[in-house]
Coordinates of C-alpha atoms and ligand atoms in Angstrom, one line a residue:
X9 CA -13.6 1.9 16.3
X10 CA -16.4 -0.4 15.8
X11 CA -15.3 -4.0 13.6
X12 CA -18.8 -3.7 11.1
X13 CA -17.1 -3.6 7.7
X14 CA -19.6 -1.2 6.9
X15 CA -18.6 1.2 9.0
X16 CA -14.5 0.7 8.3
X17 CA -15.6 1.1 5.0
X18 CA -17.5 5.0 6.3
X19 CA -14.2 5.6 8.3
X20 CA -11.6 4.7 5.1
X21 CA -13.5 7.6 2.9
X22 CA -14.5 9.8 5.9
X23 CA -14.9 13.6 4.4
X24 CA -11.9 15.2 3.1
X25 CA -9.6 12.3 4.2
X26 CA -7.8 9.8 2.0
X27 CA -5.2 6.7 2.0
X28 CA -1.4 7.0 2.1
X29 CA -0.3 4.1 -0.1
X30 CA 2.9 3.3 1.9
X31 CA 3.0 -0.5 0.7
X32 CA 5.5 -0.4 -1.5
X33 CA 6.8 -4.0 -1.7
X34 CA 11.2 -4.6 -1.6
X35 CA 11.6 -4.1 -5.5
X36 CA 9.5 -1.1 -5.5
X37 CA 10.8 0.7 -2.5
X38 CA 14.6 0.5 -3.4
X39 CA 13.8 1.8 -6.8
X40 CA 12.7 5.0 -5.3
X41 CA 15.4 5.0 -3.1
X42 CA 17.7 4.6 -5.3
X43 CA 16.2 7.9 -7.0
X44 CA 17.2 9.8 -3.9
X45 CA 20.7 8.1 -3.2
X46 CA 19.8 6.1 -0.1
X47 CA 20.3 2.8 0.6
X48 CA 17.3 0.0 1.0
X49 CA 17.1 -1.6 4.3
X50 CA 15.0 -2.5 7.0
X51 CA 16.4 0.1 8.8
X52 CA 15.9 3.0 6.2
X53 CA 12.2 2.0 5.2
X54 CA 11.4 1.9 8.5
X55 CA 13.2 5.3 9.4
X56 CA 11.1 6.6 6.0
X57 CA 8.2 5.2 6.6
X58 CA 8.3 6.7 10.5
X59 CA 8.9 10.0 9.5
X60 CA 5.6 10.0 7.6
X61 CA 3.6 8.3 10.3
X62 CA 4.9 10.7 12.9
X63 CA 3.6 13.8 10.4
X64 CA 1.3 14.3 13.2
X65 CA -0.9 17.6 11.4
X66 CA -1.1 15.6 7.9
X67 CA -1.9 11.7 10.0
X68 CA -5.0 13.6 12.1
X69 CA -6.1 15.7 9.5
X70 CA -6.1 14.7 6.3
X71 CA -5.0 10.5 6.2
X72 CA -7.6 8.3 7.3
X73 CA -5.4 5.2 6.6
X74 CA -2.3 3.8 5.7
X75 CA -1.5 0.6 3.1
X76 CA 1.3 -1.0 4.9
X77 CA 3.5 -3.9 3.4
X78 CA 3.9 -7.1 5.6
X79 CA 7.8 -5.5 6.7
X80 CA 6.6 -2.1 8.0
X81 CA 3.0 -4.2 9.9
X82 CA 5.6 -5.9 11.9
X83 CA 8.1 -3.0 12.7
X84 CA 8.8 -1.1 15.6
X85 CA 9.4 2.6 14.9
X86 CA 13.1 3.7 16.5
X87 CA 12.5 4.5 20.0
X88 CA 10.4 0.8 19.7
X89 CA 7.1 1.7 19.0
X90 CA 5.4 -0.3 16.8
X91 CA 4.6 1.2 13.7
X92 CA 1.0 0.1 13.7
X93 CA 0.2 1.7 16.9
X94 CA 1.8 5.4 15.7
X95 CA -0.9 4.8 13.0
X96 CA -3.5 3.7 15.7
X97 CA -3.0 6.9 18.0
X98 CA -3.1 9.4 15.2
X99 CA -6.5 8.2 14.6
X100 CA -6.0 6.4 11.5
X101 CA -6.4 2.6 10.3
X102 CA -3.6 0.4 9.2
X103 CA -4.3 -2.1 6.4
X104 CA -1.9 -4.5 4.5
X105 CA -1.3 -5.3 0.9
X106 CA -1.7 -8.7 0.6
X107 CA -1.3 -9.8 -3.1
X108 CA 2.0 -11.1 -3.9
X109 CA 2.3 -9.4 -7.1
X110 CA 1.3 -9.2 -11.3
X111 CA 2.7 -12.2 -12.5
X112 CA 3.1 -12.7 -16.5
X113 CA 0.2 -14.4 -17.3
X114 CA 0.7 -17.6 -19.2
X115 CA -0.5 -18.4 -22.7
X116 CA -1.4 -14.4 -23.1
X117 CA 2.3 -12.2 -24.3
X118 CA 1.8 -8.8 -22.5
X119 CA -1.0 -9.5 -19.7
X120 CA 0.0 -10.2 -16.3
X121 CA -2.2 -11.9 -13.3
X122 CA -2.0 -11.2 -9.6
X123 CA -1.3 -14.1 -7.4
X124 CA -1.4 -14.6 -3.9
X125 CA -4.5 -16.3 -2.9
X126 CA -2.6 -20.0 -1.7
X127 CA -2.8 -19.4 1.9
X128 CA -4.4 -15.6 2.5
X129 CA -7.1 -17.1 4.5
X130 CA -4.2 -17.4 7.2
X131 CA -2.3 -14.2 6.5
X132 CA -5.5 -12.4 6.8
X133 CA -5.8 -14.3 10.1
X134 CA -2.3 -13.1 11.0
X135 CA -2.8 -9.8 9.6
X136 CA -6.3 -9.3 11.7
X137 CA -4.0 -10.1 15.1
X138 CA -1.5 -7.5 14.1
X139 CA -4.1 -4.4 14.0
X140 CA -4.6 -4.5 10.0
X141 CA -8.8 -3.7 9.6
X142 CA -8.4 -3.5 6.1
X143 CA -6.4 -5.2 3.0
X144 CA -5.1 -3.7 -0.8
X145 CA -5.0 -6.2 -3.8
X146 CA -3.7 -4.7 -6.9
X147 CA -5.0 -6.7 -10.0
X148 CA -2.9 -4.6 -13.2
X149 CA -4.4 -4.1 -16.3
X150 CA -2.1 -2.9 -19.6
X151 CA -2.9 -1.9 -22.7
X152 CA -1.6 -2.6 -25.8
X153 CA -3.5 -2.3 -28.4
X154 CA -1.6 -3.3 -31.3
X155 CA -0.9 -6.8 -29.4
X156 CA -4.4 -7.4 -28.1
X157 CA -3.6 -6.3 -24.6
X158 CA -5.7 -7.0 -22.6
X159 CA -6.8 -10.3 -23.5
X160 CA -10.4 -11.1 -22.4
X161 CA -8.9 -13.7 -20.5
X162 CA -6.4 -11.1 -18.4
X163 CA -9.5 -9.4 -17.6
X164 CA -11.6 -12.3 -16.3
X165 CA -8.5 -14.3 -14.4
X166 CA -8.0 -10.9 -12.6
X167 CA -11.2 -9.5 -11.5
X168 CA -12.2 -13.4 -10.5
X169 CA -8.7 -13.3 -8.2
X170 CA -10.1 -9.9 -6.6
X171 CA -13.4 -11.1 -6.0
X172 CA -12.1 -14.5 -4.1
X173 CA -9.4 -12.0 -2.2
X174 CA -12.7 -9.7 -1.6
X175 CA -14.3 -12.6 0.0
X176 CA -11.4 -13.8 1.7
X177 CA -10.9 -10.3 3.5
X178 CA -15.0 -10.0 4.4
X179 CA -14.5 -13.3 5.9
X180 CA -11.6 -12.2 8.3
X181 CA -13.5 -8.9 9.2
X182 CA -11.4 -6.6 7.3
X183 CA -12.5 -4.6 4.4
X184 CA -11.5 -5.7 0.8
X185 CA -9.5 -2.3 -1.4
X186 CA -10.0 -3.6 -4.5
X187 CA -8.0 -2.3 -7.0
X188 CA -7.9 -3.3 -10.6
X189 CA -5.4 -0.8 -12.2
X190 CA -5.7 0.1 -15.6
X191 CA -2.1 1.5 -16.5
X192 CA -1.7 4.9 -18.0
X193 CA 1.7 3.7 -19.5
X194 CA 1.1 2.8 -23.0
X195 CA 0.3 4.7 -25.9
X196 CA -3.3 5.0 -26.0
X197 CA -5.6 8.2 -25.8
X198 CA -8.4 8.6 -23.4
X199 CA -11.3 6.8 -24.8
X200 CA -9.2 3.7 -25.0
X201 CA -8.8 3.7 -21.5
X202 CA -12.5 4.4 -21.2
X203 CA -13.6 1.7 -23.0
X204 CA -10.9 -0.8 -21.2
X205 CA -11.9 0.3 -18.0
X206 CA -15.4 0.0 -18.1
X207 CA -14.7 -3.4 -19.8
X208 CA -12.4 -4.2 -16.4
X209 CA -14.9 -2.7 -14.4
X210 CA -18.6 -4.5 -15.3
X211 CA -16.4 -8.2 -15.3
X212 CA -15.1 -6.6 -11.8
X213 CA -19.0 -6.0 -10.4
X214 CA -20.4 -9.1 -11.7
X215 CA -17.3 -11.3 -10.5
X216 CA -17.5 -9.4 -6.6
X217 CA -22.1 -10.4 -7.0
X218 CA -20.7 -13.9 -8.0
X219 CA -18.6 -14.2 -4.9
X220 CA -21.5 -13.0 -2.4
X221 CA -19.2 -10.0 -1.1
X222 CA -20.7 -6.9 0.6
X223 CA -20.3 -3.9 -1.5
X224 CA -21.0 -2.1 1.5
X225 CA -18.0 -3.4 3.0
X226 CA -15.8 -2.8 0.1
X227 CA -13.9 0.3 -1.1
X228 CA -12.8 0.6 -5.0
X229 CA -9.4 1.5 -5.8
X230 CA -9.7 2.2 -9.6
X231 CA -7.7 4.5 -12.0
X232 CA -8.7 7.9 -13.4
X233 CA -9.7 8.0 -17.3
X234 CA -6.7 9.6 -18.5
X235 CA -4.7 9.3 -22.0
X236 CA -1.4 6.7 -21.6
X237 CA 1.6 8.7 -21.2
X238 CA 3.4 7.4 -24.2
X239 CA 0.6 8.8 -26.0
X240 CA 2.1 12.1 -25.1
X241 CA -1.4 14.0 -24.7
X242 CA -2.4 15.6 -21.1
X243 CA -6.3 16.0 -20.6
X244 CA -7.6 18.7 -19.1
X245 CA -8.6 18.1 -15.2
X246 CA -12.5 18.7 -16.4
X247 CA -12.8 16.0 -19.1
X248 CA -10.6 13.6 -17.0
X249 CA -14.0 14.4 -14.5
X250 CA -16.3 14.1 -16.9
X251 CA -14.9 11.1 -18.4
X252 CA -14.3 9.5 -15.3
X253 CA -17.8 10.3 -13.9
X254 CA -19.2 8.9 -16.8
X255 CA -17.6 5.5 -16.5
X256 CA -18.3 5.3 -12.6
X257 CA -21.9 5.8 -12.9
X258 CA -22.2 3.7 -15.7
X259 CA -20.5 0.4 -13.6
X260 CA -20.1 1.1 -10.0
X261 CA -22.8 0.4 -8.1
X262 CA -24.3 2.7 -5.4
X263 CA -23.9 0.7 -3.0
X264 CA -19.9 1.3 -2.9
X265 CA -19.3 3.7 -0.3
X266 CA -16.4 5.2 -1.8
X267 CA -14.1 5.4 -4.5
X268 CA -10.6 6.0 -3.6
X269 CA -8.0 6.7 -6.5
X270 CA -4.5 5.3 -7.0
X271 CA -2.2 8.4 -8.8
X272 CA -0.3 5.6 -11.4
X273 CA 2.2 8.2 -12.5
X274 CA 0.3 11.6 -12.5
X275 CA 2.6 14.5 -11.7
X276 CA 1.6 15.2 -7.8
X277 CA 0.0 18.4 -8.6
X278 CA -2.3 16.8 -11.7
X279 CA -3.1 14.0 -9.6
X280 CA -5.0 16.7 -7.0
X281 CA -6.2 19.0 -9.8
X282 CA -7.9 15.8 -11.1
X283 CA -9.4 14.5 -8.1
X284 CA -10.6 18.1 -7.3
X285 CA -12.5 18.5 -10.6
X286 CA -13.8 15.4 -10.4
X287 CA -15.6 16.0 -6.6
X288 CA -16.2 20.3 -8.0
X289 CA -18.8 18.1 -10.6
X290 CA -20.6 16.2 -8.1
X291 CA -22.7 15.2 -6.2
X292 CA -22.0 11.9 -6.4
X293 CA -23.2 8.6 -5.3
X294 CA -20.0 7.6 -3.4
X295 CA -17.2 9.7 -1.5
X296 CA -14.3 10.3 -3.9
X297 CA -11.3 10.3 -2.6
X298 CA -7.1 9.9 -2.8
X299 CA -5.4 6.5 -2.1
X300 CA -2.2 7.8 -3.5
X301 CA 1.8 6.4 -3.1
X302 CA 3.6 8.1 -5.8
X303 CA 1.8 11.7 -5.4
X304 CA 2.1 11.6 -1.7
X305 CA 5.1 10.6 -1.1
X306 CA 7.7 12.0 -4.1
X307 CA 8.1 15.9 -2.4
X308 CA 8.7 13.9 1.1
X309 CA 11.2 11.2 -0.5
X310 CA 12.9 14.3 -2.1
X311 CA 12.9 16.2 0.9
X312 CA 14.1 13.9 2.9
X313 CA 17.0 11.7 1.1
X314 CA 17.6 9.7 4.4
X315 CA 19.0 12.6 6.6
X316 CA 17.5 12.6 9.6
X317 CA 18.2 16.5 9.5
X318 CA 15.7 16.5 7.1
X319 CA 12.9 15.2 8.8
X320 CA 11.0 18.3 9.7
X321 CA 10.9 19.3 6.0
X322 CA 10.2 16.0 4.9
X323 CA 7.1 15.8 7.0
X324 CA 6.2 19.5 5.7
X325 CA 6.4 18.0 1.9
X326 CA 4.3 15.3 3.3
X327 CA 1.4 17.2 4.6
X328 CA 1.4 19.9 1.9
X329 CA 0.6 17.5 0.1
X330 CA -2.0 15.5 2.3
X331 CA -3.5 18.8 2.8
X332 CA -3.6 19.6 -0.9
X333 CA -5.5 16.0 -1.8
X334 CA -8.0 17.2 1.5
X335 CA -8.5 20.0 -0.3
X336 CA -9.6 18.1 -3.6
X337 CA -11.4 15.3 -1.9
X338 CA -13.8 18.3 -1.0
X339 CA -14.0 19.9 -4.5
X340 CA -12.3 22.7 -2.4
X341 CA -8.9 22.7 -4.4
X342 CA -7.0 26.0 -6.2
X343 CA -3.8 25.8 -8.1
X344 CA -2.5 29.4 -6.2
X345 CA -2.4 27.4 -2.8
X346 CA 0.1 25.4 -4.1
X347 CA 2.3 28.3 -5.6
X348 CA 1.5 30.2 -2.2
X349 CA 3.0 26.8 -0.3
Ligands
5MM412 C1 2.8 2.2 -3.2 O1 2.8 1.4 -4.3 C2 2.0 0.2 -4.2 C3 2.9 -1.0 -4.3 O2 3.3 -1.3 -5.5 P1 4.3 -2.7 -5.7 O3 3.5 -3.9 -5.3 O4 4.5 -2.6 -7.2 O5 5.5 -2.5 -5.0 C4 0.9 0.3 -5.3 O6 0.1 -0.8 -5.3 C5 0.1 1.5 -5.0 O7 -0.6 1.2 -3.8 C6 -0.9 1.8 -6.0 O8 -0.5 1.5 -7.3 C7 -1.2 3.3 -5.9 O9 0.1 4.0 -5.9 P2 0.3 5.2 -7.0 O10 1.7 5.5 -6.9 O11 -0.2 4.7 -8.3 O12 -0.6 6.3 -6.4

């Protein structure tokens, strides 16, 4: 695998293949296992987290790379294989998460700030030793309407923290994911999160010029342009497209090898009928693809609920699924291959 960020980049949104978002930090992790009855340890992530990296049709196939947290970069799989390397031999990339998470951001009721730049010039040092070729930071954008959410400010802080992380990463020779999530939790329809994404997403662009980073070493990991779920509406799969489409082409630059989705929430089929209407639209400039956690890995966690019995059918939830976003990355999606599944 050749070390040009430009051609990581390539290898991250390769055709039809996407990113498992398996970087859950502690919180996050025992939350969803809590959902499925089993208890968080290092042990049980790791035993989790195995079963999907061992899913060896779904890891070949359809997973180009996987977003690790700094536990699972440093863990040896059960028989004592490090984690990292099942990754390495089923072709993939391993890359880290290295923000250290949306703090509330002070002065401003409602907006949060990512931290975690004090010291990443090291981590990323660390990180480069321990096989990661590229890095996730997660800046997370609300909306609130009524209380002014987001500030200008929110916007600004964030997209400068992701620029300086972008840089950070380019520097250590991996390549930046840089994700500035608008949430689809609030109330708001569909053009609100239009207008506050493309708000997030020219600041984003002209922060990432301002820092000297290589777009071409860079892959966005940006929300869909969907209604807030509180607002109780679902948009059709074609206008989230066409909405979406609109907003990319409008503030991404071409440059940007590919654009690589987080799911924030989507039901796991919605997720994939989104993503495949938005590629059955194109061509497009950039390679459209999945970085999904939640609609990846919700059939497995279910599947599995910490039995090792249940591997097997854990990792066939898994790469139904993988395959299913394959499928959409290509435009090549249908809603009867999921009933025929
Ligand atoms: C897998 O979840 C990631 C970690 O979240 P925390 O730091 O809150 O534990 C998250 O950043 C994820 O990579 C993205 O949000 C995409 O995941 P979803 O579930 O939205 O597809």
């Amino acid at each position: 695998m050749s070390d040009r960020l430009e051609d990581i980049a390539a290898a991250i949104v390769a055709e039809g293949k996407g990113l498992l978002a398996a970087d859950e930090s502690s919180g996050t992790i025992k939350k969803r296992f809590d959902v499925i009855g089993v208890e968080s340890t290092a042990d049980s992530r790791r035993d989790y987290r195995e079963m999907m990296f061992r899913a060896t049709e779904a890891m070949k196939n359809y997973i180009s790379g996987v977003i690790l947290y700094d536990e699972t970069i440093r863990q040896e799989g059960a028989d004592g294989t490090p984690l990292v390397d099942l990754i390495k031999a089923s072709g993939a990339i391993p890359g880290i998460k290295v923000d250290a998470g949306a703090k509330p951001l002070a002065g401003f009721i409602g907006d949060t700030i990512t931290e975690g730049l004090d010291g990443l010039r090291e981590r990323l040092a660390d990180y480069y030793k321990l096989g990661a070729r590229f890095a996730k930071w997660r800046a997370v954008i609300d909306i609130d309407t009524g209380r002014g959410v987001p500030s200008a400010t929110a916007i600004s802080s964030n997209t400068h923290a992701l620029a300086r992380y972008a840089a950070l990463c380019q520097e250590a020779g991996i390549v930046p994911i840089v994700e500035p999530e608008v949430l689809m939790d609030g109330s708001h329809d569909i053009d609100t999160c239009y207008e506050v994404s493309k708000a997030t997403l020219i600041k984003l662009y002209d922060e990432l010029h301002a820092a000297r980073v290589v777009l071409e070493g860079t892959i966005l990991k940006p929300n869909m342009v969907i209604a807030g779920r509180k607002s109780g509406k679902t948009n059709s799969p074609d206008e989230v497209a066409e909405k979406t489409i609109k907003l990319f082409r409008q503030t991404v630059p071409v440059a940007v090898p590919g654009i690589a989705f987080l799911s924030g929430g989507q039901e796991d089929e919605e997720a994939t009928a989104n993503l495949n209407a938005i590629n059955a639209i194109g061509p497009h400039p950039w390679k459209l693809t999945f970085s999904y956690g939640r609609a990846l890995q919700a059939a497995p966690q279910k599947a599995w609920g910490g039995n090792r019995s249940n591997v097997a059918a854990a990792q066939a939830a898994f790469t139904h699924r993988a395959h299913m976003n394959h499928l959409a990355a290509l435009g090549e999606w249908k809603a009867s291959l999921e009933q025929a599944a």
